[in-house]
CSV table of C-alpha atoms in Angstrom, one decimal:
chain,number,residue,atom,x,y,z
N,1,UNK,CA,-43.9,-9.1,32.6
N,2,UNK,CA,-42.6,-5.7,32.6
N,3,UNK,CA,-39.0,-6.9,33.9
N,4,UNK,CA,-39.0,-9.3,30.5
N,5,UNK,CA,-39.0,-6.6,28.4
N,6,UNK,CA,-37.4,-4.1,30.5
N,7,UNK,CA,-34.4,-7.3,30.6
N,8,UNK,CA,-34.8,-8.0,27.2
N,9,UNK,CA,-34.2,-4.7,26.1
N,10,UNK,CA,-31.2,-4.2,28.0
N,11,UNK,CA,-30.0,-8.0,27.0
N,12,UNK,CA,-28.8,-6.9,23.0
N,13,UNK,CA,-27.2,-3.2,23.9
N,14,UNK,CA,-25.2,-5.3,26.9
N,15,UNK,CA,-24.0,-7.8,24.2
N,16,UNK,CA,-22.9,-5.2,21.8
N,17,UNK,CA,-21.1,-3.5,24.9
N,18,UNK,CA,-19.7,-6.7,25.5
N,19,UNK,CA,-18.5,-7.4,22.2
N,20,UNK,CA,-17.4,-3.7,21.4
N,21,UNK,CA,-15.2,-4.1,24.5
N,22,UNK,CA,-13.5,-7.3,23.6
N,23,UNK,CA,-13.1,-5.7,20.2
N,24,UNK,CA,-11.1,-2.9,21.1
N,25,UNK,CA,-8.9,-5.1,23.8
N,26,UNK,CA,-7.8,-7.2,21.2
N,27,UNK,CA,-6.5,-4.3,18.5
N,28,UNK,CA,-3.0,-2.4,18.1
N,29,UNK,CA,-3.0,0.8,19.0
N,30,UNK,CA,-3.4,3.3,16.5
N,31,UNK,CA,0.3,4.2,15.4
N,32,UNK,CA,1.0,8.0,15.1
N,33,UNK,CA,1.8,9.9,12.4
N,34,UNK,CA,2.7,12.9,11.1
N,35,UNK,CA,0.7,13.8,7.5
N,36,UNK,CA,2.8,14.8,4.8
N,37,UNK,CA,2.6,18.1,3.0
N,38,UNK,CA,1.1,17.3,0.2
N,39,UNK,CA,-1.3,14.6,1.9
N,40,UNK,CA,-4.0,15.9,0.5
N,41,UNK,CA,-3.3,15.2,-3.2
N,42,UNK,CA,-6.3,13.5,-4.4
N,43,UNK,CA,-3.6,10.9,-5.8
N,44,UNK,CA,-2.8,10.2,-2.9
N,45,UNK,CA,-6.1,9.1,-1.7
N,46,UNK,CA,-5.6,6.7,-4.7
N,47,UNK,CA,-2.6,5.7,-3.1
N,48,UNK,CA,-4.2,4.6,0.2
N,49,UNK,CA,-7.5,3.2,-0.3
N,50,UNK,CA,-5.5,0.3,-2.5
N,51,UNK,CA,-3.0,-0.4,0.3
N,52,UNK,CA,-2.3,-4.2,0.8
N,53,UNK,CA,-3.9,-5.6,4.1
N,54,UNK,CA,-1.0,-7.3,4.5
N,55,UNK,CA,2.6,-6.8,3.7
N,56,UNK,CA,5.1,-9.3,3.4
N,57,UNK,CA,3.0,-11.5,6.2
N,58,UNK,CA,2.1,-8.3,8.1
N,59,UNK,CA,-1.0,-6.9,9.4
N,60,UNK,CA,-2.0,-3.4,7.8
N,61,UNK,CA,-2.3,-0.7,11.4
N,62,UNK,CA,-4.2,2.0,11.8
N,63,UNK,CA,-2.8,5.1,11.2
N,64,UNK,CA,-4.0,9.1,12.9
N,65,UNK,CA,-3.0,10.4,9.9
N,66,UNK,CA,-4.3,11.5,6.1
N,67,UNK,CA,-2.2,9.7,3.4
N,68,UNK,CA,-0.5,7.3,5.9
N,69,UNK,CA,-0.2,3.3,6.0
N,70,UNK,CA,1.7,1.3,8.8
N,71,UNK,CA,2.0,-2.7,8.9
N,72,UNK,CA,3.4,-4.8,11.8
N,73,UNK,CA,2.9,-4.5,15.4
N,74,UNK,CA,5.3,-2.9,16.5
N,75,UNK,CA,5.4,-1.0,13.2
N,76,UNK,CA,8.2,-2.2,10.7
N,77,UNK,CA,7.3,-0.6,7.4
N,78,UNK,CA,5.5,3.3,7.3
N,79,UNK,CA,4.1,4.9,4.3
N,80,UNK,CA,3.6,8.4,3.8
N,81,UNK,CA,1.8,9.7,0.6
N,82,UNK,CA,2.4,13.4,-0.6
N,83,UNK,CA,6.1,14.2,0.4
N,84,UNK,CA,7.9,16.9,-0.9
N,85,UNK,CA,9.1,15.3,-4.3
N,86,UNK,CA,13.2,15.2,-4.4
N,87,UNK,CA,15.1,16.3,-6.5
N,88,UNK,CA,18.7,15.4,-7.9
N,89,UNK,CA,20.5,13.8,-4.9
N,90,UNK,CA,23.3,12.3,-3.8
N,91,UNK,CA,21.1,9.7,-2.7
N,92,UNK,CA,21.7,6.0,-4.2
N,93,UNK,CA,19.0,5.6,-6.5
N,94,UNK,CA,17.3,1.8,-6.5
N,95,UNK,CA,14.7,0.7,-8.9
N,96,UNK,CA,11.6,-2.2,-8.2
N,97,UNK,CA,9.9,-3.4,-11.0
N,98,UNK,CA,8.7,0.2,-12.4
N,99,UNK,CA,9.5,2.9,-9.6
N,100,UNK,CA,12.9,4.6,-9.0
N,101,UNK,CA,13.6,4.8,-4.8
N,102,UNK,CA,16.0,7.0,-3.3
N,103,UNK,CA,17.4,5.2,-0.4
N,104,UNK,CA,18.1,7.1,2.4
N,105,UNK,CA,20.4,5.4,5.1
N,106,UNK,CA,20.7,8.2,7.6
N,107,UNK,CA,19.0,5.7,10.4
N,108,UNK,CA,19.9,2.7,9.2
N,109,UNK,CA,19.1,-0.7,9.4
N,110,UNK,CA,15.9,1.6,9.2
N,111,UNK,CA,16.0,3.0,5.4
N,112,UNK,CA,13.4,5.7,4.0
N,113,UNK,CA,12.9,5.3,0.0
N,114,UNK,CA,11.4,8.1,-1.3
N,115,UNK,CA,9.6,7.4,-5.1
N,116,UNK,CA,11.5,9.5,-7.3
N,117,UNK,CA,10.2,10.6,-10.7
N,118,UNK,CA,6.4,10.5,-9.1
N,119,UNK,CA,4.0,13.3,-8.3
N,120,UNK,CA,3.2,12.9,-5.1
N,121,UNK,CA,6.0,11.3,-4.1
N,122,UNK,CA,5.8,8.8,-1.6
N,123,UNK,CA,8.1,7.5,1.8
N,124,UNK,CA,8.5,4.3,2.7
N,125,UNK,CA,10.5,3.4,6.0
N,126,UNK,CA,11.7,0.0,6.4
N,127,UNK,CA,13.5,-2.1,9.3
N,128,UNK,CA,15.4,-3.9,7.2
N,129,UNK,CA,16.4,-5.9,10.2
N,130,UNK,CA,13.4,-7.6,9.8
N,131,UNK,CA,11.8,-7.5,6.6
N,132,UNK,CA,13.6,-7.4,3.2
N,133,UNK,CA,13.0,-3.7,1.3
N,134,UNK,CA,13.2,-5.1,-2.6
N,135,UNK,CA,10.3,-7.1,-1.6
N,136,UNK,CA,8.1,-4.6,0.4
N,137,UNK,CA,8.6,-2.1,-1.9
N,138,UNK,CA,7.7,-4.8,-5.0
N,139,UNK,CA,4.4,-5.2,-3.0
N,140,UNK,CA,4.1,-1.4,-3.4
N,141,UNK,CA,4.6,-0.8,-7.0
N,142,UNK,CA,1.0,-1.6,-7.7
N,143,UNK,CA,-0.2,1.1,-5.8
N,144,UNK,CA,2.4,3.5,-6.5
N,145,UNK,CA,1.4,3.1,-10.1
N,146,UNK,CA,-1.7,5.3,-8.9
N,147,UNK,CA,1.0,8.8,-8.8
N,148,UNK,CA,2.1,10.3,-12.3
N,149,UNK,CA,5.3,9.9,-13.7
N,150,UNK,CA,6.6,13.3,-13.8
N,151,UNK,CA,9.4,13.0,-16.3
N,152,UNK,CA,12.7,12.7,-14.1
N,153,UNK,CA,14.3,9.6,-13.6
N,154,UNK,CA,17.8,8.2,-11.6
N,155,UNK,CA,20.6,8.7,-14.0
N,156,UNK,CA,22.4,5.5,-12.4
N,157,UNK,CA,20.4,2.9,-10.9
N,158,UNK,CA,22.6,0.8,-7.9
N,159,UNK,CA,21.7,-2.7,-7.1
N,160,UNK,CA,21.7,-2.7,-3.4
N,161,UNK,CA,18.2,-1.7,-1.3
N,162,UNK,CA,20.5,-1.7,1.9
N,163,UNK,CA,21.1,-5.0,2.5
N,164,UNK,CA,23.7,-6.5,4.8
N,165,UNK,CA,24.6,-8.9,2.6
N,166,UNK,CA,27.0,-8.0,-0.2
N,167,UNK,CA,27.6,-11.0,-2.7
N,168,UNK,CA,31.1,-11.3,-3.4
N,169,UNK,CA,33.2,-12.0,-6.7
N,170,UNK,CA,32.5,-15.2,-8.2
N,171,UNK,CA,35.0,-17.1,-7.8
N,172,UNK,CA,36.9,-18.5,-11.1
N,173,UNK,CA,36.7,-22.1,-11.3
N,174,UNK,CA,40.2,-23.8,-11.3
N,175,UNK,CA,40.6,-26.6,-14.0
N,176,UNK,CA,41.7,-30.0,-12.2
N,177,UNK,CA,44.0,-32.3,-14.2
């Protein structure tokens, strides 16, 4: 009698060890980050707890840092909230839906856009060998609409988010006779 309970005791803390342990086989490993500076702006907290759980068909990771988002496994698109905000650049400026990006293309095909015009400003890094960074960062807007406008803006917007594809001239059609 006393082995009954003693098993039947044992029986649900054994299942939960087993399923704990299948749980944490089966996950990603936490991808590391650094935090930005201003990570703990409250907006930014506004920021992250309306990141999408998915991205453009991939999985939201978990991140070691404040202010942070990662998606893919391995990682193809980070997110860092509270950077220090730019200012004028020489930077191409790009603009999705309602947020102006600076595109850096240091490291490309991995590109970091960088809200510009926001407080906190926010980093995105893409590998645009893989994913497409108009349509990641359209995803985004949403959520970036949670940081203030702070009154700058890109003087010229340029319509390229660092594709490899560049369209070329239209070609004029030739009248046949």
């Amino acid at each position: 009698m006393r082995t009954r309970r003693a098993a039947a005791a044992v029986a649900p803390a054994l299942a939960a060890a087993v399923l704990l342990t299948a749980t944490l086989t089966g996950c990603s490993p936490i991808v590391a980050l650094t935090p930005a500076t201003h990570a703990n702006d409250p907006a930014c907290a506004d920021v992250i707890v309306r990141l999408p759980q998915t991205l453009e068909g991939l999985a939201r990771r978990e991140t070691n840092a404040q202010a942070t988002g990662a998606w893919g496994d391995p990682a193809q698109v980070l997110l860092r909230c509270g950077v220090t905000e730019p200012t004028a650049s020489d930077l191409p400026c790009v603009q999705v839906y309602n947020t102006d990006w600076l595109r850096d293309d240091t490291n490309a095909p991995s590109y970091v856009f960088t809200s510009y015009g926001r407080t906190p400003a926010i980093a995105v890094v893409i590998d645009q060998r893989k994913l497409t960074p108009g349509l990641v960062l359209g995803d985004l807007d949403s959520v970036v609409a949670f940081t203030k406008p702070n009154g700058r803006a890109c003087s010229s917007i340029e319509d390229s988010l660092g594709s490899t594809a560049t369209p070329g001239p239209t070609p004029t059609p030739t009248p046949t006779r």
